[in-house]
Rosetta silent file (secondary structure, phi, psi, omega in degrees, C-alpha in Angstrom):
SEQUENCE: MPGGRSSFTHAVVIGCTALYVALVFLPGASRMELVGLLGLKPRWLWSHGMYHTLLSYQFLHSSIQHLAGNMFTLFYLGRALEPELGSLRFSAIYLGSGALAGLTHALLHPSSNTVLIGASGSIFGAIALLILLMPFKFTSVFIIPLPGVVAGLGLLALEALTIVASAQPGVAHDVHLYGFIAGALGAFALDFDKAFKGLVIAVMVALALYLWVFHLSPGMV
SCORE:     score description
SCORE:     0.000 S_00000001
   1 L     0.000  149.521  175.524  140.984  217.280  -89.488 S_00000001
   2 L   -56.613  144.820 -178.466  142.578  220.532  -90.671 S_00000001
   3 L    90.282    0.967 -179.465  145.260  219.935  -93.248 S_00000001
   4 L   -83.061 -161.614 -177.671  143.369  217.083  -94.858 S_00000001
   5 L   -95.282  177.102 -177.775  142.096  216.651  -98.375 S_00000001
   6 L   -98.127   50.422 -174.506  139.098  218.144 -100.151 S_00000001
   7 H   -65.887  -40.147  179.671  137.050  214.934 -100.131 S_00000001
   8 H   -65.510  -44.594  179.273  133.718  216.601  -99.313 S_00000001
   9 H   -57.631  -48.627 -179.505  134.195  219.233 -102.016 S_00000001
  10 H   -63.577  -37.890  179.689  134.974  216.603 -104.637 S_00000001
  11 H   -64.622  -40.600  179.223  132.009  214.478 -103.514 S_00000001
  12 H   -66.870  -44.098  179.323  129.597  217.412 -103.888 S_00000001
  13 H   -60.510  -46.511  179.807  130.944  218.327 -107.328 S_00000001
  14 H   -65.558  -43.687 -178.677  130.665  214.717 -108.512 S_00000001
  15 H   -63.500  -45.960  179.205  127.252  214.244 -106.907 S_00000001
  16 H   -63.484  -41.198  179.940  125.741  217.413 -108.366 S_00000001
  17 H   -66.235  -44.881  179.758  127.142  216.621 -111.802 S_00000001
  18 H   -62.991  -40.431  179.815  125.907  213.018 -111.723 S_00000001
  19 H   -66.463  -39.303  178.310  122.441  214.103 -110.606 S_00000001
  20 H   -64.093  -44.702  179.294  122.241  216.692 -113.376 S_00000001
  21 H   -61.938  -41.988  179.030  123.257  214.135 -116.015 S_00000001
  22 H   -61.465  -41.151  179.505  120.703  211.666 -114.651 S_00000001
  23 H   -65.391  -36.568 -179.965  117.962  214.299 -114.856 S_00000001
  24 H   -60.468  -37.560 -175.573  118.896  215.121 -118.448 S_00000001
  25 H   -90.079   -3.807  176.185  118.292  211.532 -119.515 S_00000001
  26 L   -78.710  147.919  172.702  115.032  211.099 -117.624 S_00000001
  27 L   -59.395  153.609 -174.584  111.737  211.504 -119.516 S_00000001
  28 H   -51.789  -46.947 -177.987  110.154  214.913 -119.032 S_00000001
  29 H   -64.731  -41.895  179.582  107.422  213.773 -116.639 S_00000001
  30 H   -67.472  -37.160  178.668  109.842  211.781 -114.487 S_00000001
  31 H   -62.285  -47.133 -179.673  112.290  214.683 -114.447 S_00000001
  32 H   -64.623  -36.278  179.180  109.647  217.108 -113.204 S_00000001
  33 H   -64.690  -41.884 -179.375  108.488  214.600 -110.600 S_00000001
  34 H   -69.410  -40.435  176.851  112.016  214.199 -109.224 S_00000001
  35 H   -62.384  -39.635  177.177  112.618  217.953 -109.183 S_00000001
  36 H   -64.892  -31.517 -179.836  109.341  218.343 -107.320 S_00000001
  37 H   -77.246  -35.656 -174.100  110.460  215.718 -104.808 S_00000001
  38 H  -103.509  -24.767  179.277  113.948  217.142 -104.223 S_00000001
  39 L   -73.870  158.294 -177.706  113.518  220.851 -104.972 S_00000001
  40 E   -94.261  106.825  174.578  112.518  223.308 -102.248 S_00000001
  41 L  -108.847  110.367 -174.297  108.958  224.561 -102.719 S_00000001
  42 H   -49.325  -44.499 -177.616  108.086  226.781  -99.721 S_00000001
  43 H   -62.143  -41.815  179.830  104.391  225.949  -99.738 S_00000001
  44 H   -72.846  -30.553  178.152  105.053  222.212  -99.763 S_00000001
  45 H   -55.583  -43.968 -177.548  107.773  222.561  -97.140 S_00000001
  46 H   -85.146  -42.447 -174.501  105.144  223.699  -94.655 S_00000001
  47 H   -79.168  -30.407 -177.429  102.023  221.900  -95.886 S_00000001
  48 L  -109.997   -0.623 -179.877  103.633  218.533  -96.691 S_00000001
  49 L    63.563   36.357 -176.874  106.511  218.581  -94.190 S_00000001
  50 L   -86.388   61.424 -174.673  109.122  218.178  -96.943 S_00000001
  51 L   -71.650  -19.687  177.260  111.981  219.267  -94.706 S_00000001
  52 L   -62.569  -23.445 -177.657  114.475  217.039  -96.505 S_00000001
  53 H   -70.015  -15.462  175.376  114.355  219.514  -99.394 S_00000001
  54 H   -62.958  -25.299  174.728  116.299  222.037  -97.282 S_00000001
  55 H   -99.948  -45.534 -172.179  119.301  219.832  -98.076 S_00000001
  56 H   -66.217  -29.440 -178.296  118.342  218.112 -101.322 S_00000001
  57 H   -63.762  -23.380 -177.632  117.608  221.323 -103.250 S_00000001
  58 H   -69.050  -15.385 -175.166  121.275  222.230 -102.971 S_00000001
  59 H  -103.213    0.280  179.085  122.245  219.375 -105.307 S_00000001
  60 L  -101.859  147.833  177.166  119.902  220.217 -108.209 S_00000001
  61 L  -139.817  148.041 -170.994  120.664  222.619 -111.060 S_00000001
  62 L   -86.472  -21.362 -176.897  118.485  224.024 -113.808 S_00000001
  63 L  -155.044  167.761  178.534  120.984  224.171 -116.685 S_00000001
  64 H   -65.265  -33.761  177.921  124.515  223.242 -117.658 S_00000001
  65 H   -66.916  -42.867  178.103  125.524  226.888 -117.166 S_00000001
  66 H   -59.877  -47.229  179.646  124.003  226.903 -113.680 S_00000001
  67 H   -63.680  -49.668 -175.434  125.813  223.685 -112.789 S_00000001
  68 H   -62.515  -44.101 -179.827  129.156  224.681 -114.306 S_00000001
  69 H   -61.585  -45.629 -179.150  129.233  228.104 -112.654 S_00000001
  70 H   -69.008  -43.156 -176.362  128.422  226.727 -109.216 S_00000001
  71 H   -71.619  -35.649  176.334  130.698  223.698 -109.401 S_00000001
  72 H   -62.045  -46.775 -179.919  133.666  225.674 -110.747 S_00000001
  73 H   -64.111  -46.030  179.888  133.310  228.164 -107.904 S_00000001
  74 H   -61.842  -40.606 -177.533  132.808  225.449 -105.284 S_00000001
  75 H   -56.322  -47.838 -176.909  135.791  223.464 -106.551 S_00000001
  76 H   -78.272  -35.383  175.653  138.235  226.318 -105.978 S_00000001
  77 H   -65.780  -46.128 -178.446  136.627  227.606 -102.792 S_00000001
  78 H   -63.122  -38.272  179.763  136.468  224.120 -101.316 S_00000001
  79 H   -67.831  -24.045  175.516  140.079  223.332 -102.187 S_00000001
  80 H   -83.995  -39.046 -171.617  141.105  226.460 -100.282 S_00000001
  81 H   -88.664  -47.321 -170.380  138.786  226.018  -97.300 S_00000001
  82 H   -61.403  -43.545  179.119  138.287  222.309  -96.637 S_00000001
  83 H   -61.961  -29.012 -178.410  141.946  221.304  -96.051 S_00000001
  84 H   -84.022  -41.333 -177.026  142.284  224.129  -93.511 S_00000001
  85 H   -85.982  -25.379 -172.224  138.948  223.787  -91.699 S_00000001
  86 L    94.914  147.826 -175.243  138.578  220.035  -91.970 S_00000001
  87 H   -62.799  -38.848 -176.826  135.889  218.182  -93.873 S_00000001
  88 H   -64.893  -49.356 -178.151  133.462  217.975  -90.946 S_00000001
  89 H   -68.897  -41.200 -179.982  133.441  221.681  -90.123 S_00000001
  90 H   -65.012  -45.304 -178.612  133.467  222.785  -93.740 S_00000001
  91 H   -64.649  -37.983  179.971  130.655  220.440  -94.744 S_00000001
  92 H   -63.102  -44.021 -178.898  128.558  221.462  -91.725 S_00000001
  93 H   -75.312  -36.901  178.337  128.794  225.165  -92.548 S_00000001
  94 H   -61.343  -54.747 -178.979  128.447  224.623  -96.300 S_00000001
  95 H   -68.795  -36.397  178.404  125.287  222.512  -96.000 S_00000001
  96 H   -64.570  -38.248  177.835  124.041  224.558  -93.055 S_00000001
  97 H   -62.661  -44.278  178.341  124.358  227.783  -95.036 S_00000001
  98 H   -63.882  -41.979 -179.422  122.299  226.323  -97.859 S_00000001
  99 H   -66.481  -44.903  179.819  119.683  224.952  -95.466 S_00000001
 100 H   -67.393  -35.517  176.651  119.354  228.198  -93.502 S_00000001
 101 H   -63.543  -46.143  178.384  119.205  230.206  -96.733 S_00000001
 102 H   -64.544  -40.318  179.944  116.416  228.000  -98.039 S_00000001
 103 H   -64.509  -43.354  178.915  114.586  228.082  -94.703 S_00000001
 104 H   -62.621  -43.303  177.238  114.733  231.885  -94.520 S_00000001
 105 H   -59.563  -43.329 -179.052  113.429  232.152  -98.078 S_00000001
 106 H   -68.088  -34.911  177.678  110.583  229.770  -97.229 S_00000001
 107 H   -66.930  -35.926 -178.552  109.719  231.696  -94.066 S_00000001
 108 H   -84.633  -18.987  179.276  109.494  234.953  -96.009 S_00000001
 109 L  -131.157   60.077 -170.840  107.600  233.386  -98.939 S_00000001
 110 L   -64.806  -23.393 -177.870  105.512  230.672  -97.234 S_00000001
 111 L  -100.716    6.735 -177.206  102.862  230.429  -99.959 S_00000001
 112 L   -69.886  136.411  175.155  105.268  230.346 -102.914 S_00000001
 113 L  -101.882    5.106  178.809  104.894  227.475 -105.375 S_00000001
 114 L   -76.919  128.062 -178.664  108.172  228.292 -107.122 S_00000001
 115 L   -81.515  127.420  179.936  110.678  225.457 -106.782 S_00000001
 116 E   -98.330  126.270  177.099  114.061  226.571 -105.484 S_00000001
 117 L  -139.075  155.600  175.033  117.124  224.625 -106.674 S_00000001
 118 L   123.058  156.454 -177.103  120.869  225.186 -106.754 S_00000001
 119 L   -95.041    6.865 -171.927  123.973  225.300 -104.567 S_00000001
 120 H   -61.756  -40.320  178.475  124.377  229.080 -104.636 S_00000001
 121 H   -59.603  -42.853  177.920  123.207  229.674 -101.058 S_00000001
 122 H   -64.717  -41.893 -177.936  125.752  227.140  -99.804 S_00000001
 123 H   -66.498  -37.766  176.992  128.485  228.602 -102.000 S_00000001
 124 H   -67.579  -28.650  171.478  127.866  232.111 -100.703 S_00000001
 125 H   -63.623  -40.133  177.518  128.290  230.664  -97.224 S_00000001
 126 H   -66.662  -35.896  176.743  131.691  229.372  -98.354 S_00000001
 127 H   -60.530  -42.986  178.301  132.532  232.821  -99.753 S_00000001
 128 H   -61.470  -41.952  177.439  131.887  234.303  -96.312 S_00000001
 129 H   -59.284  -44.814 -178.330  134.198  231.706  -94.748 S_00000001
 130 H   -62.761  -47.538 -177.941  136.958  232.555  -97.201 S_00000001
 131 H   -63.001  -44.915 -171.356  136.701  236.309  -96.676 S_00000001
 132 H   -84.409  -35.041 -174.902  136.514  236.179  -92.887 S_00000001
 133 H  -102.786  -24.073 -176.846  138.794  233.279  -91.967 S_00000001
 134 L  -137.389   58.081 -175.832  141.311  233.111  -94.822 S_00000001
 135 L   -62.821  -23.925 -177.617  141.624  236.588  -96.348 S_00000001
 136 L  -108.634    7.775  175.918  145.188  235.937  -97.500 S_00000001
 137 L   -78.057  122.591 -176.477  144.715  232.337  -98.673 S_00000001
 138 E   -76.639  139.585  176.388  145.220  232.296 -102.456 S_00000001
 139 E  -140.958  151.036 -176.224  142.529  230.740 -104.642 S_00000001
 140 L  -104.530   32.947 -178.585  142.124  230.491 -108.420 S_00000001
 141 L   -62.398  -23.487  174.498  138.367  231.009 -108.560 S_00000001
 142 L  -105.642   31.940 -179.236  139.028  233.783 -111.115 S_00000001
 143 L    74.857  -56.705  178.543  141.552  231.571 -112.992 S_00000001
 144 L   -86.067  143.822 -179.572  144.508  233.607 -111.728 S_00000001
 145 L   -64.369  130.480  178.377  145.485  233.138 -108.058 S_00000001
 146 E  -135.280  150.565  174.130  144.116  235.913 -105.840 S_00000001
 147 E   -58.551  147.724 -176.174  144.043  236.444 -102.069 S_00000001
 148 H   -54.189  -40.317 -178.367  140.828  235.124 -100.541 S_00000001
 149 H   -65.789  -38.055  179.035  139.555  238.541  -99.550 S_00000001
 150 H   -70.613  -44.794  178.702  140.008  239.887 -103.087 S_00000001
 151 H   -62.523  -44.381 -179.572  138.465  236.804 -104.705 S_00000001
 152 H   -63.820  -45.256  178.184  135.551  236.822 -102.256 S_00000001
 153 H   -65.131  -33.870  176.791  134.843  240.520 -102.701 S_00000001
 154 H   -63.341  -41.341  177.745  135.079  240.018 -106.460 S_00000001
 155 H   -65.669  -38.306  176.718  132.387  237.338 -106.316 S_00000001
 156 H   -66.287  -37.936  178.169  130.191  239.639 -104.224 S_00000001
 157 H   -64.914  -40.288  176.648  130.744  242.441 -106.741 S_00000001
 158 H   -61.912  -40.272  177.623  129.684  240.142 -109.588 S_00000001
 159 H   -62.223  -44.103  179.621  126.531  239.279 -107.648 S_00000001
 160 H   -63.491  -42.173  178.885  125.768  242.974 -107.120 S_00000001
 161 H   -63.973  -39.140  178.707  126.312  243.745 -110.811 S_00000001
 162 H   -62.506  -40.931  179.303  124.035  240.866 -111.793 S_00000001
 163 H   -66.301  -46.857 -178.123  121.278  242.217 -109.551 S_00000001
 164 H   -63.014  -40.713 -177.644  121.644  245.789 -110.815 S_00000001
 165 H   -83.303   -6.012 -176.193  121.715  244.690 -114.458 S_00000001
 166 L    50.389   42.191 -173.681  118.872  242.192 -113.949 S_00000001
 167 L   -78.391  -16.417 -177.334  121.029  239.842 -116.005 S_00000001
 168 L  -131.615   76.846  178.386  119.625  236.644 -114.502 S_00000001
 169 L   -62.719  145.741  179.898  115.833  236.770 -114.205 S_00000001
 170 L    87.525   -0.851  178.775  114.319  234.021 -112.113 S_00000001
 171 L   -90.543  131.792  179.733  117.331  233.797 -109.793 S_00000001
 172 L   -83.791   81.340 -177.126  116.553  233.964 -106.055 S_00000001
 173 H   -63.990  -25.711  178.761  119.250  236.476 -105.145 S_00000001
 174 H   -62.461  -32.882  178.756  117.873  236.729 -101.612 S_00000001
 175 H   -64.498  -35.666  177.072  118.974  233.133 -101.031 S_00000001
 176 H   -61.533  -44.621  179.442  122.539  234.144 -101.897 S_00000001
 177 H   -62.911  -46.232 -179.603  122.391  236.871  -99.241 S_00000001
 178 H   -63.039  -38.178  178.024  120.968  234.543  -96.599 S_00000001
 179 H   -64.416  -40.138  178.921  123.637  231.957  -97.401 S_00000001
 180 H   -63.898  -43.920  179.025  126.381  234.554  -97.034 S_00000001
 181 H   -62.625  -42.774  178.881  125.006  235.671  -93.665 S_00000001
 182 H   -62.203  -42.554  177.943  124.780  232.056  -92.489 S_00000001
 183 H   -64.392  -38.336  177.685  128.370  231.415  -93.563 S_00000001
 184 H   -63.919  -42.378  176.594  129.521  234.569  -91.781 S_00000001
 185 H   -61.719  -38.607  176.935  127.801  233.422  -88.586 S_00000001
 186 H   -63.505  -39.556  178.888  129.544  230.073  -89.000 S_00000001
 187 H   -63.250  -44.246  179.181  132.897  231.806  -89.355 S_00000001
 188 H   -67.268  -33.267  177.671  132.362  233.784  -86.149 S_00000001
 189 H   -67.672  -35.812  179.911  131.241  230.616  -84.361 S_00000001
 190 H   -71.364  -45.737 -177.066  134.435  228.820  -85.410 S_00000001
 191 L  -156.801   93.801 -174.093  136.848  231.610  -84.459 S_00000001
 192 H   -60.513  -48.356 -176.636  135.375  234.944  -83.382 S_00000001
 193 H   -62.236  -44.762 -179.589  138.661  236.839  -83.136 S_00000001
 194 H   -65.497  -40.847  179.717  139.935  235.615  -86.494 S_00000001
 195 H   -66.485  -37.600  178.936  136.602  236.330  -88.187 S_00000001
 196 H   -65.747  -42.419  176.311  136.501  239.839  -86.715 S_00000001
 197 H   -62.039  -40.636  177.651  140.006  240.537  -88.017 S_00000001
 198 H   -62.546  -37.289  177.764  138.922  239.164  -91.391 S_00000001
 199 H   -64.461  -43.657  178.285  135.933  241.508  -91.379 S_00000001
 200 H   -62.098  -44.586  178.559  138.160  244.514  -90.682 S_00000001
 201 H   -60.936  -43.623 -178.748  140.532  243.449  -93.461 S_00000001
 202 H   -62.620  -41.952  178.885  137.617  242.974  -95.877 S_00000001
 203 H   -63.866  -42.935 -179.459  136.224  246.441  -95.128 S_00000001
 204 H   -65.858  -43.114  179.454  139.643  248.029  -95.631 S_00000001
 205 H   -66.617  -41.478  178.974  140.271  246.153  -98.890 S_00000001
 206 H   -61.982  -42.147  178.609  136.781  246.958 -100.180 S_00000001
 207 H   -65.215  -42.359  179.063  137.302  250.645  -99.411 S_00000001
 208 H   -63.429  -42.473  178.618  140.726  250.633 -101.088 S_00000001
 209 H   -65.545  -39.252  178.440  139.328  248.939 -104.207 S_00000001
 210 H   -62.376  -46.574 -179.880  136.425  251.392 -104.326 S_00000001
 211 H   -63.851  -39.074 -178.915  138.767  254.388 -104.127 S_00000001
 212 H   -67.538  -45.108 -176.231  141.067  252.902 -106.757 S_00000001
 213 H   -70.618  -43.401 -169.912  138.302  252.051 -109.228 S_00000001
 214 H  -101.560  -12.173 -175.729  136.162  255.164 -108.880 S_00000001
 215 H  -131.078  -27.135 -173.767  138.576  257.897 -107.840 S_00000001
 216 H  -108.889  -17.098 -178.264  142.201  257.042 -108.539 S_00000001
 217 L   -68.973  138.716  177.751  142.140  255.134 -111.831 S_00000001
 218 L   -59.229  135.344  176.876  143.324  257.150 -114.859 S_00000001
 219 L    88.158   -8.287  179.244  140.450  258.372 -116.987 S_00000001
 220 L   -82.775  140.498  179.881  137.835  257.925 -114.265 S_00000001
 221 L   -82.201    0.000    0.000  135.617  260.926 -113.533 S_00000001
């Protein structure tokens, strides 16, 4: 129920961390076998019917940096969203965003043998929820408390900069986009009017930030 605790968020953070630690201590061959079983490989999804990987891939991470970045972001997003939306609705949209993101990627790359892992698609779904449904809810995802719309747009800006700078080769940025779209659809399904108002607010804030950064800041050309 809304107003509850962040039990789902904490469970995902603990589960992802425990799974990563377990993988670290597994022998190399066993580790690769488990990643192959739980990771999302588009070709195997269709040829072997491994539909469970649409969920399981969200709990695997490739490095400590990958895990830490995703879990830190999820922790603060979830603590803002889950108590307000309720664990059932938040978990459904979070996991659904990741699953739909993975499914879209697999549909567009059906013959790919590259294994997809990570919670980023799900997290971008949560970012969409924050921006559209709770634009003025403060969160500390950037250490200092910021309104949800500012924090969410900041995370999107970081994603855009990463893509432009090609700073993270091997990252499936398209999955992030699909997850965000899925989360946005979830927000509109939960409360269309509120999500539409959140969209208008986000556009206005994004425009104001753009004008401030590129046209009004001292020293900017």
